[in-house]
Amino acid sequence: MPGTDANAAGYFESLPVFRLNDSILAALGSRWDDWRPLRSDVHLSPRLAEFHGKACDVIKAEYGDSSLIYLKDPRISILLPFWQQVLQAVGFHSVYLHTHRSPSEIAASLQRRDEIDPGLSLLAWVSQVLQAERHSRGHTRHFTSYETLLRDPAAVAEAAETAFGFPWPRPVEAGAGRVNSTLRHHDSGARAALEDARVPELVRQTLEILERWVTQGEQAEDHPRLDDIATAFDQAEGLFAGAMEALRSRSAQLAPMRAREETLKTEKTALEARLTQASKDKAMLDEKLTQLTKARDEALRDRDDASQTRDKALQDRDAASQARDEALRDRDAVRKAQAEAEAQQARQLQELDMLTDRLIDRDATLAAIRRDTLAVSKRAEQLEQERNAATEAARLQQEQSRNEIEALRGQIAAQRREFLSSTSWRVSAPVRVLGRIIRRR
């Protein structure tokens, strides 16, 4: 059984045994905290027969072939006769280590852990302690207490070893070192319970005998006293069992109301937490509102400044608009001038084309003149050849022809000089060059 908030170190108990015991008690109409003692012959009930085989199987499954086992569960105090039969059936001889604790400490522990009324816890304590003592009487057993175990665990282990008649498989110091007294949550002690008048007399008488057995050992003359206490307890149980059952029923009826009360307490706590949080949120919102108001005032001032800036910007915009209009007018003027310049350039290009055409025509004329000059030169050579072969008469004619040639050459030379010395010839020189370049391309 693993540890819990109530017992962080764990319980050193078998979970299957614990669950089986709960099932057996439920079948008998009882439970672990029931103060009403079971009948002494309840182990003979056919109702328990169905659990006998299950219990044998649990022992075999938990302990296997072990020759020395340790079985611990508080419910065994109520069901000891049943487990005696089971252990005997699987081949074990039982010895008993009774460890009682102050009933006041147990009541305080159960009240904190399970909210059980301390009076009921005291009744359950005396009932279970008496049942455990009565059903283990006549067997090998040793009595100790929770306080003694915490104070000197080695001494308890040695005393039990002597009582049982066999040694522990490990040195007692090894086990004693595992006892941790700091895990004790309630420390009132048995002496406080014996001196507390609120503790019922039967409970104090039982505790006084058990405490004496821890220090002096078990004493047979106390057995009748314990039997008388058990008888008195049984008789008293018959007197107030009905009232206690009515109280238990009433408690069961009040349970939903208590649960509702706890729910309301939880809701109240949650609402208080929400109210606290809401107050904090309100304070934060107030601070945020103050900051927003301050930010709004600053924004209004910024808005006024922005308005002034906007007015100035509008003025600057108007000035910019005027400047833009002027720029547009200047642009239109520039565009107009550009258009006129382009038109002028087009006219100049047109004139240049016309002049180029005229120059091309003149070049053609000049080429024709050159061809004519070449033809005349060839004619002159021909005439000169005819002159050498001609007669005296031909010489005269040749002379005349020479004169005509010379006159013609003079005329051509004069025309050429006149053309080359003309202004249009000099001006059109670049154009002719451009024309020749264009024709080459």
CSV table of C-alpha atoms in Angstrom, one decimal:
chain,number,residue,atom,x,y,z
A,1,MET,CA,0.0,0.0,0.0
A,2,PRO,CA,1.7,3.3,-1.1
A,3,GLY,CA,2.1,6.3,1.0
A,4,THR,CA,-0.5,9.1,1.3
A,5,ASP,CA,-0.7,12.6,2.8
A,6,ALA,CA,-1.6,10.9,6.1
A,7,ASN,CA,1.3,8.5,6.0
A,8,ALA,CA,4.1,9.6,3.6
A,9,ALA,CA,6.3,6.6,4.3
A,10,GLY,CA,3.6,4.1,3.4
A,11,TYR,CA,1.7,1.5,5.4
A,12,PHE,CA,3.7,-1.7,4.9
A,13,GLU,CA,0.4,-3.5,4.2
A,14,SER,CA,-0.8,-5.8,1.4
A,15,LEU,CA,-3.3,-4.2,-0.9
A,16,PRO,CA,-5.0,-7.5,-1.9
A,17,VAL,CA,-5.4,-8.4,1.8
A,18,PHE,CA,-6.8,-4.9,2.6
A,19,ARG,CA,-9.3,-5.1,-0.3
A,20,LEU,CA,-10.3,-8.6,0.7
A,21,ASN,CA,-10.9,-7.6,4.3
A,22,ASP,CA,-13.1,-4.7,3.2
A,23,SER,CA,-15.2,-7.1,1.0
A,24,ILE,CA,-15.6,-9.5,4.0
A,25,LEU,CA,-16.7,-6.7,6.4
A,26,ALA,CA,-19.1,-5.4,3.8
A,27,ALA,CA,-20.6,-8.9,3.4
A,28,LEU,CA,-21.1,-8.9,7.2
A,29,GLY,CA,-22.8,-5.5,7.2
A,30,SER,CA,-19.8,-3.9,8.9
A,31,ARG,CA,-16.8,-1.7,8.0
A,32,TRP,CA,-13.4,-0.9,9.3
A,33,ASP,CA,-14.5,1.9,11.7
A,34,ASP,CA,-17.6,0.1,13.0
A,35,TRP,CA,-17.5,0.1,16.8
A,36,ARG,CA,-20.1,-2.7,17.2
A,37,PRO,CA,-18.2,-6.0,17.8
A,38,LEU,CA,-18.9,-9.0,15.6
A,39,ARG,CA,-20.3,-12.2,17.1
A,40,SER,CA,-17.6,-14.4,18.5
A,41,ASP,CA,-18.7,-17.3,16.2
A,42,VAL,CA,-19.0,-15.2,13.1
A,43,HIS,CA,-16.1,-17.1,11.5
A,44,LEU,CA,-18.4,-20.1,11.4
A,45,SER,CA,-21.0,-18.3,9.2
A,46,PRO,CA,-21.6,-19.8,5.7
A,47,ARG,CA,-21.4,-16.2,4.5
A,48,LEU,CA,-17.6,-16.3,5.1
A,49,ALA,CA,-17.1,-19.7,3.4
A,50,GLU,CA,-17.0,-18.1,-0.1
A,51,PHE,CA,-14.1,-15.9,1.1
A,52,HIS,CA,-12.0,-18.7,2.5
A,53,GLY,CA,-10.6,-19.9,-0.8
A,54,LYS,CA,-10.0,-16.3,-2.0
A,55,ALA,CA,-8.0,-15.6,1.2
A,56,CYS,CA,-5.9,-18.7,0.7
A,57,ASP,CA,-5.2,-17.7,-2.9
A,58,VAL,CA,-4.2,-14.1,-1.8
A,59,ILE,CA,-1.7,-15.5,0.8
A,60,LYS,CA,-0.1,-17.8,-1.8
A,61,ALA,CA,0.0,-15.0,-4.4
A,62,GLU,CA,1.5,-12.5,-2.0
A,63,TYR,CA,4.0,-14.6,-0.2
A,64,GLY,CA,4.6,-17.7,-2.4
A,65,ASP,CA,6.8,-20.3,-0.8
A,66,SER,CA,8.1,-18.1,2.0
A,67,SER,CA,8.5,-19.9,5.3
A,68,LEU,CA,8.3,-16.7,7.5
A,69,ILE,CA,5.6,-14.1,6.6
A,70,TYR,CA,4.4,-10.9,8.2
A,71,LEU,CA,0.7,-10.0,7.9
A,72,LYS,CA,-0.4,-6.5,8.9
A,73,ASP,CA,-3.8,-4.9,8.6
A,74,PRO,CA,-5.9,-3.2,11.3
A,75,ARG,CA,-9.0,-5.0,10.0
A,76,ILE,CA,-7.5,-8.4,11.1
A,77,SER,CA,-8.3,-7.3,14.7
A,78,ILE,CA,-12.0,-7.8,13.8
A,79,LEU,CA,-11.6,-10.8,11.6
A,80,LEU,CA,-8.9,-12.7,13.5
A,81,PRO,CA,-10.8,-16.1,13.8
A,82,PHE,CA,-11.3,-16.1,10.0
A,83,TRP,CA,-7.6,-15.5,9.3
A,84,GLN,CA,-6.5,-18.0,11.9
A,85,GLN,CA,-8.4,-20.7,9.9
A,86,VAL,CA,-7.0,-19.4,6.6
A,87,LEU,CA,-3.4,-19.3,7.8
A,88,GLN,CA,-3.7,-22.8,9.3
A,89,ALA,CA,-5.2,-24.1,6.0
A,90,VAL,CA,-2.1,-22.9,4.0
A,91,GLY,CA,0.3,-24.4,6.6
A,92,PHE,CA,1.3,-21.5,8.8
A,93,HIS,CA,1.6,-21.4,12.6
A,94,SER,CA,0.7,-18.0,13.8
A,95,VAL,CA,2.3,-15.8,16.5
A,96,TYR,CA,0.9,-12.4,17.4
A,97,LEU,CA,2.5,-9.0,18.0
A,98,HIS,CA,-0.1,-6.6,19.6
A,99,THR,CA,0.8,-3.0,19.1
A,100,HIS,CA,-1.7,-0.5,20.6
A,101,ARG,CA,-1.6,3.3,20.4
A,102,SER,CA,-3.2,5.9,22.7
A,103,PRO,CA,-6.9,6.0,21.8
A,104,SER,CA,-6.8,9.8,22.1
A,105,GLU,CA,-4.1,10.0,19.4
A,106,ILE,CA,-6.1,7.7,17.1
A,107,ALA,CA,-9.3,9.7,17.6
A,108,ALA,CA,-7.4,13.0,16.7
A,109,SER,CA,-5.8,11.3,13.6
A,110,LEU,CA,-9.2,9.9,12.3
A,111,GLN,CA,-10.9,13.2,13.0
A,112,ARG,CA,-8.4,15.0,10.9
A,113,ARG,CA,-8.1,12.4,8.1
A,114,ASP,CA,-11.7,11.1,7.9
A,115,GLU,CA,-13.7,13.6,10.0
A,116,ILE,CA,-14.9,10.8,12.3
A,117,ASP,CA,-16.3,11.9,15.7
A,118,PRO,CA,-13.7,11.3,18.4
A,119,GLY,CA,-16.4,9.5,20.6
A,120,LEU,CA,-17.0,7.0,17.8
A,121,SER,CA,-13.2,6.5,17.4
A,122,LEU,CA,-12.8,5.7,21.1
A,123,LEU,CA,-15.6,3.1,20.9
A,124,ALA,CA,-14.1,1.5,17.8
A,125,TRP,CA,-10.7,1.4,19.5
A,126,VAL,CA,-11.8,-0.4,22.6
A,127,SER,CA,-14.0,-2.8,20.5
A,128,GLN,CA,-11.2,-3.8,18.2
A,129,VAL,CA,-8.5,-4.1,20.9
A,130,LEU,CA,-10.8,-6.3,23.0
A,131,GLN,CA,-11.6,-8.6,20.0
A,132,ALA,CA,-7.9,-8.9,19.1
A,133,GLU,CA,-6.9,-9.8,22.6
A,134,ARG,CA,-9.8,-12.3,23.1
A,135,HIS,CA,-9.2,-14.2,19.8
A,136,SER,CA,-5.4,-14.4,20.2
A,137,ARG,CA,-5.6,-15.5,23.9
A,138,GLY,CA,-3.8,-18.9,24.4
A,139,HIS,CA,-1.5,-18.4,21.4
A,140,THR,CA,2.1,-17.2,21.3
A,141,ARG,CA,2.0,-13.5,21.5
A,142,HIS,CA,3.8,-10.3,22.7
A,143,PHE,CA,2.4,-6.9,23.7
A,144,THR,CA,4.0,-3.6,23.0
A,145,SER,CA,2.9,-0.1,22.2
A,146,TYR,CA,3.3,2.6,19.5
A,147,GLU,CA,5.2,4.8,22.0
A,148,THR,CA,7.6,2.0,23.0
A,149,LEU,CA,8.2,1.1,19.4
A,150,LEU,CA,9.2,4.7,18.5
A,151,ARG,CA,11.3,5.1,21.7
A,152,ASP,CA,13.4,1.9,21.4
A,153,PRO,CA,12.6,-0.2,18.3
A,154,ALA,CA,15.5,-2.6,18.9
A,155,ALA,CA,14.3,-3.5,22.4
A,156,VAL,CA,10.8,-4.2,21.0
A,157,ALA,CA,12.3,-6.5,18.3
A,158,GLU,CA,14.5,-8.4,20.8
A,159,ALA,CA,11.6,-8.9,23.2
A,160,ALA,CA,9.4,-10.2,20.4
A,161,GLU,CA,12.2,-12.5,19.3
A,162,THR,CA,12.4,-14.0,22.8
A,163,ALA,CA,8.6,-14.3,23.0
A,164,PHE,CA,8.3,-16.1,19.7
A,165,GLY,CA,11.2,-18.4,20.2
A,166,PHE,CA,12.9,-17.9,16.9
A,167,PRO,CA,15.5,-15.3,15.6
A,168,TRP,CA,14.6,-12.6,13.1
A,169,PRO,CA,16.2,-13.2,9.6
A,170,ARG,CA,18.0,-9.8,9.9
A,171,PRO,CA,19.8,-8.1,12.8
A,172,VAL,CA,17.3,-6.1,14.9
A,173,GLU,CA,19.5,-3.0,14.3
A,174,ALA,CA,18.7,-3.1,10.6
A,175,GLY,CA,15.0,-2.9,11.2
A,176,ALA,CA,15.3,-0.4,14.1
A,177,GLY,CA,17.1,2.0,11.8
A,178,ARG,CA,14.0,2.3,9.5
A,179,VAL,CA,11.8,3.6,12.3
A,180,ASN,CA,11.3,7.4,11.8
A,181,SER,CA,9.7,9.1,14.8
A,182,THR,CA,9.3,12.4,12.9
A,183,LEU,CA,6.3,10.9,11.0
A,184,ARG,CA,4.3,10.9,14.3
A,185,HIS,CA,1.5,13.5,13.7
A,186,HIS,CA,-0.1,13.4,17.2
A,187,ASP,CA,1.9,13.1,20.4
A,188,SER,CA,-0.5,13.1,23.3
A,189,GLY,CA,0.6,9.7,24.7
A,190,ALA,CA,-1.2,7.0,26.7
A,191,ARG,CA,-0.7,8.8,30.0
A,192,ALA,CA,-2.7,11.7,28.8
A,193,ALA,CA,-5.6,9.4,27.8
A,194,LEU,CA,-5.5,7.6,31.2
A,195,GLU,CA,-5.8,11.0,33.0
A,196,ASP,CA,-8.5,12.4,30.7
A,197,ALA,CA,-11.9,12.2,32.3
A,198,ARG,CA,-13.5,12.7,28.9
A,199,VAL,CA,-12.2,9.2,27.9
A,200,PRO,CA,-14.9,6.6,28.8
A,201,GLU,CA,-14.0,4.4,31.8
A,202,LEU,CA,-14.0,1.1,29.9
A,203,VAL,CA,-11.5,2.6,27.4
A,204,ARG,CA,-9.2,3.8,30.2
A,205,GLN,CA,-9.4,0.4,32.1
A,206,THR,CA,-8.5,-1.4,28.9
A,207,LEU,CA,-5.6,1.0,28.1
A,208,GLU,CA,-4.3,0.7,31.7
A,209,ILE,CA,-4.1,-3.2,31.4
A,210,LEU,CA,-2.4,-3.0,28.0
A,211,GLU,CA,0.1,-0.4,29.2
A,212,ARG,CA,1.0,-2.6,32.2
A,213,TRP,CA,1.5,-5.6,30.0
A,214,VAL,CA,4.0,-3.6,27.8
A,215,THR,CA,6.2,-3.0,30.8
A,216,GLN,CA,5.6,-6.1,33.0
A,217,GLY,CA,4.5,-8.7,30.4
A,218,GLU,CA,1.1,-10.4,30.0
A,219,GLN,CA,-0.6,-11.3,33.3
A,220,ALA,CA,-3.2,-14.1,33.3
A,221,GLU,CA,-5.1,-12.5,36.3
A,222,ASP,CA,-6.1,-9.6,34.0
A,223,HIS,CA,-7.9,-11.9,31.6
A,224,PRO,CA,-11.1,-12.0,33.7
A,225,ARG,CA,-11.1,-8.2,34.0
A,226,LEU,CA,-10.8,-7.9,30.2
A,227,ASP,CA,-13.7,-10.3,29.8
A,228,ASP,CA,-15.8,-8.3,32.2
A,229,ILE,CA,-14.9,-5.1,30.2
A,230,ALA,CA,-15.9,-6.9,27.0
A,231,THR,CA,-19.2,-8.1,28.5
A,232,ALA,CA,-20.0,-4.7,29.8
A,233,PHE,CA,-19.2,-3.2,26.5
A,234,ASP,CA,-21.5,-5.8,24.7
A,235,GLN,CA,-24.3,-5.0,27.2
A,236,ALA,CA,-23.8,-1.3,26.7
A,237,GLU,CA,-23.8,-1.8,23.0
A,238,GLY,CA,-27.3,-3.3,23.3
A,239,LEU,CA,-28.5,-0.3,25.2
A,240,PHE,CA,-27.4,2.5,22.9
A,241,ALA,CA,-26.9,0.6,19.6
A,242,GLY,CA,-30.4,1.8,18.4
A,243,ALA,CA,-29.6,5.3,19.4
A,244,MET,CA,-26.2,5.1,17.7
A,245,GLU,CA,-27.7,3.6,14.6
A,246,ALA,CA,-30.3,6.4,14.5
A,247,LEU,CA,-27.5,8.9,15.0
A,248,ARG,CA,-25.6,7.2,12.1
A,249,SER,CA,-28.7,7.4,9.9
A,250,ARG,CA,-29.2,11.0,10.9
A,251,SER,CA,-25.5,11.7,10.0
A,252,ALA,CA,-26.1,10.0,6.6
A,253,GLN,CA,-29.1,12.3,6.1
A,254,LEU,CA,-27.0,15.3,7.1
A,255,ALA,CA,-24.2,14.3,4.8
A,256,PRO,CA,-25.7,15.9,1.7
A,257,MET,CA,-26.4,19.0,3.8
A,258,ARG,CA,-22.8,19.0,5.0
A,259,ALA,CA,-21.6,18.5,1.4
A,260,ARG,CA,-23.8,21.4,0.4
A,261,GLU,CA,-22.4,23.4,3.2
A,262,GLU,CA,-18.9,22.6,2.1
A,263,THR,CA,-19.9,23.5,-1.5
A,264,LEU,CA,-21.3,26.8,-0.3
A,265,LYS,CA,-18.1,27.4,1.7
A,266,THR,CA,-16.1,26.7,-1.4
A,267,GLU,CA,-18.3,28.9,-3.5
A,268,LYS,CA,-18.1,31.6,-0.8
A,269,THR,CA,-14.3,31.3,-0.9
A,270,ALA,CA,-14.3,31.5,-4.7
A,271,LEU,CA,-16.6,34.5,-4.6
A,272,GLU,CA,-14.4,36.2,-2.0
A,273,ALA,CA,-11.4,35.5,-4.2
A,274,ARG,CA,-13.4,36.9,-7.2
A,275,LEU,CA,-14.4,40.0,-5.2
A,276,THR,CA,-10.8,40.5,-4.2
A,277,GLN,CA,-9.7,40.1,-7.8
A,278,ALA,CA,-12.5,42.4,-8.9
A,279,SER,CA,-11.3,45.0,-6.4
A,280,LYS,CA,-7.8,44.7,-7.8
A,281,ASP,CA,-9.2,44.9,-11.3
A,282,LYS,CA,-11.2,48.0,-10.3
A,283,ALA,CA,-8.1,49.6,-8.9
A,284,MET,CA,-6.2,48.7,-12.1
A,285,LEU,CA,-9.1,50.1,-14.2
A,286,ASP,CA,-9.2,53.3,-12.1
A,287,GLU,CA,-5.5,53.7,-12.7
A,288,LYS,CA,-5.9,52.9,-16.3
A,289,LEU,CA,-8.8,55.5,-16.5
A,290,THR,CA,-6.5,58.1,-15.0
A,291,GLN,CA,-3.8,57.2,-17.5
A,292,LEU,CA,-6.4,57.4,-20.3
A,293,THR,CA,-7.7,60.7,-19.1
A,294,LYS,CA,-4.1,62.1,-19.0
A,295,ALA,CA,-3.5,60.6,-22.4
A,296,ARG,CA,-6.7,62.1,-23.7
A,297,ASP,CA,-5.7,65.6,-22.4
A,298,GLU,CA,-2.3,65.2,-24.0
A,299,ALA,CA,-4.1,64.0,-27.2
A,300,LEU,CA,-6.3,67.1,-27.2
A,301,ARG,CA,-3.3,69.4,-26.8
A,302,ASP,CA,-1.6,67.4,-29.6
A,303,ARG,CA,-4.8,67.8,-31.7
A,304,ASP,CA,-4.7,71.6,-31.2
A,305,ASP,CA,-1.1,71.6,-32.2
A,306,ALA,CA,-2.0,69.4,-35.1
A,307,SER,CA,-4.7,71.8,-36.1
A,308,GLN,CA,-2.3,74.7,-36.1
A,309,THR,CA,0.1,72.6,-38.1
A,310,ARG,CA,-2.7,71.6,-40.4
A,311,ASP,CA,-3.6,75.3,-41.0
A,312,LYS,CA,0.0,76.1,-41.8
A,313,ALA,CA,0.2,73.0,-44.0
A,314,LEU,CA,-3.0,74.3,-45.8
A,315,GLN,CA,-1.3,77.6,-46.3
A,316,ASP,CA,1.8,75.9,-47.5
A,317,ARG,CA,-0.4,73.8,-49.8
A,318,ASP,CA,-2.0,76.9,-51.3
A,319,ALA,CA,1.4,78.4,-51.9
A,320,ALA,CA,2.5,75.1,-53.4
A,321,SER,CA,-0.6,75.1,-55.6
A,322,GLN,CA,0.2,78.6,-56.8
A,323,ALA,CA,3.8,77.5,-57.4
A,324,ARG,CA,2.5,74.5,-59.2
A,325,ASP,CA,0.2,76.6,-61.4
A,326,GLU,CA,3.1,78.8,-62.3
A,327,ALA,CA,5.2,75.8,-63.0
A,328,LEU,CA,2.4,74.4,-65.2
A,329,ARG,CA,2.3,77.7,-67.1
A,330,ASP,CA,6.1,77.6,-67.4
A,331,ARG,CA,5.9,74.0,-68.5
A,332,ASP,CA,3.3,75.0,-71.2
A,333,ALA,CA,5.6,77.8,-72.3
A,334,VAL,CA,8.5,75.4,-72.5
A,335,ARG,CA,6.4,72.9,-74.3
A,336,LYS,CA,5.3,75.6,-76.8
A,337,ALA,CA,8.9,76.7,-77.3
A,338,GLN,CA,9.9,73.1,-77.7
A,339,ALA,CA,7.2,72.6,-80.3
A,340,GLU,CA,8.3,75.6,-82.2
A,341,ALA,CA,11.9,74.5,-82.0
A,342,GLU,CA,10.9,71.1,-83.2
A,343,ALA,CA,8.9,72.7,-86.1
A,344,GLN,CA,11.9,74.9,-86.9
A,345,GLN,CA,14.1,71.9,-86.9
A,346,ALA,CA,11.7,70.0,-89.1
A,347,ARG,CA,11.7,72.9,-91.6
A,348,GLN,CA,15.5,73.0,-91.5
A,349,LEU,CA,15.6,69.3,-92.1
A,350,GLN,CA,13.3,69.7,-95.0
A,351,GLU,CA,15.4,72.5,-96.4
A,352,LEU,CA,18.5,70.3,-95.9
A,353,ASP,CA,16.8,67.5,-97.8
A,354,MET,CA,16.0,69.8,-100.6
A,355,LEU,CA,19.5,71.2,-100.6
A,356,THR,CA,20.9,67.6,-100.5
A,357,ASP,CA,18.7,66.8,-103.5
A,358,ARG,CA,20.0,69.9,-105.4
A,359,LEU,CA,23.6,68.9,-104.5
A,360,ILE,CA,22.9,65.4,-105.7
A,361,ASP,CA,21.6,66.9,-109.0
A,362,ARG,CA,24.7,69.1,-109.3
A,363,ASP,CA,26.9,66.1,-108.6
A,364,ALA,CA,25.1,64.3,-111.4
A,365,THR,CA,25.6,67.3,-113.7
A,366,LEU,CA,29.3,67.5,-112.7
A,367,ALA,CA,29.7,63.8,-113.4
A,368,ALA,CA,28.1,64.3,-116.8
A,369,ILE,CA,30.5,67.1,-117.5
A,370,ARG,CA,33.4,64.9,-116.4
A,371,ARG,CA,32.1,62.2,-118.8
A,372,ASP,CA,31.9,64.8,-121.6
A,373,THR,CA,35.4,66.0,-120.8
A,374,LEU,CA,36.7,62.5,-120.9
A,375,ALA,CA,34.9,62.0,-124.2
A,376,VAL,CA,36.4,65.2,-125.6
A,377,SER,CA,39.9,64.2,-124.4
A,378,LYS,CA,39.5,60.9,-126.2
A,379,ARG,CA,38.2,62.8,-129.3
A,380,ALA,CA,41.2,65.1,-129.1
A,381,GLU,CA,43.6,62.1,-129.0
A,382,GLN,CA,41.8,60.6,-131.9
A,383,LEU,CA,42.0,63.8,-133.8
A,384,GLU,CA,45.7,64.1,-133.0
A,385,GLN,CA,46.2,60.6,-134.4
A,386,GLU,CA,44.3,61.6,-137.5
A,387,ARG,CA,46.4,64.7,-137.8
A,388,ASN,CA,49.7,62.7,-137.9
A,389,ALA,CA,48.3,60.5,-140.7
A,390,ALA,CA,46.5,63.3,-142.5
A,391,THR,CA,47.9,65.4,-145.2
A,392,GLU,CA,48.9,69.0,-145.2
A,393,ALA,CA,45.3,69.9,-145.6
A,394,ALA,CA,44.4,67.9,-142.6
A,395,ARG,CA,47.1,69.8,-140.6
A,396,LEU,CA,45.2,72.9,-141.3
A,397,GLN,CA,42.0,71.3,-140.3
A,398,GLN,CA,43.8,69.9,-137.2
A,399,GLU,CA,45.1,73.3,-136.4
A,400,GLN,CA,41.6,74.5,-136.6
A,401,SER,CA,40.3,71.6,-134.5
A,402,ARG,CA,43.1,72.3,-132.0
A,403,ASN,CA,42.0,75.8,-131.8
A,404,GLU,CA,38.4,74.7,-131.2
A,405,ILE,CA,39.6,72.2,-128.6
A,406,GLU,CA,41.6,74.9,-126.8
A,407,ALA,CA,38.6,77.2,-126.9
A,408,LEU,CA,36.4,74.4,-125.6
A,409,ARG,CA,38.8,73.6,-122.8
A,410,GLY,CA,39.0,77.2,-121.9
A,411,GLN,CA,35.3,77.3,-121.7
A,412,ILE,CA,35.1,74.2,-119.6
A,413,ALA,CA,37.9,75.4,-117.3
A,414,ALA,CA,36.1,78.7,-116.9
A,415,GLN,CA,32.8,77.0,-116.1
A,416,ARG,CA,34.6,74.7,-113.6
A,417,ARG,CA,36.4,77.6,-112.0
A,418,GLU,CA,33.1,79.5,-111.8
A,419,PHE,CA,31.3,76.5,-110.3
A,420,LEU,CA,34.1,75.7,-107.8
A,421,SER,CA,34.3,79.3,-106.7
A,422,SER,CA,30.6,79.6,-106.2
A,423,THR,CA,29.2,80.0,-102.6
A,424,SER,CA,26.7,77.1,-102.9
A,425,TRP,CA,29.5,74.7,-103.8
A,426,ARG,CA,31.5,75.6,-100.6
A,427,VAL,CA,28.4,75.6,-98.4
A,428,SER,CA,27.2,72.2,-99.6
A,429,ALA,CA,30.6,70.5,-99.2
A,430,PRO,CA,29.6,68.9,-95.8
A,431,VAL,CA,26.2,67.9,-97.2
A,432,ARG,CA,27.9,66.2,-100.2
A,433,VAL,CA,30.2,64.3,-97.8
A,434,LEU,CA,27.1,63.3,-95.8
A,435,GLY,CA,25.3,62.3,-99.0
A,436,ARG,CA,28.3,60.1,-100.0
A,437,ILE,CA,28.3,58.5,-96.5
A,438,ILE,CA,24.6,57.8,-96.7
A,439,ARG,CA,24.9,56.3,-100.2
A,440,ARG,CA,27.8,54.1,-99.0
A,441,ARG,CA,25.6,52.8,-96.1
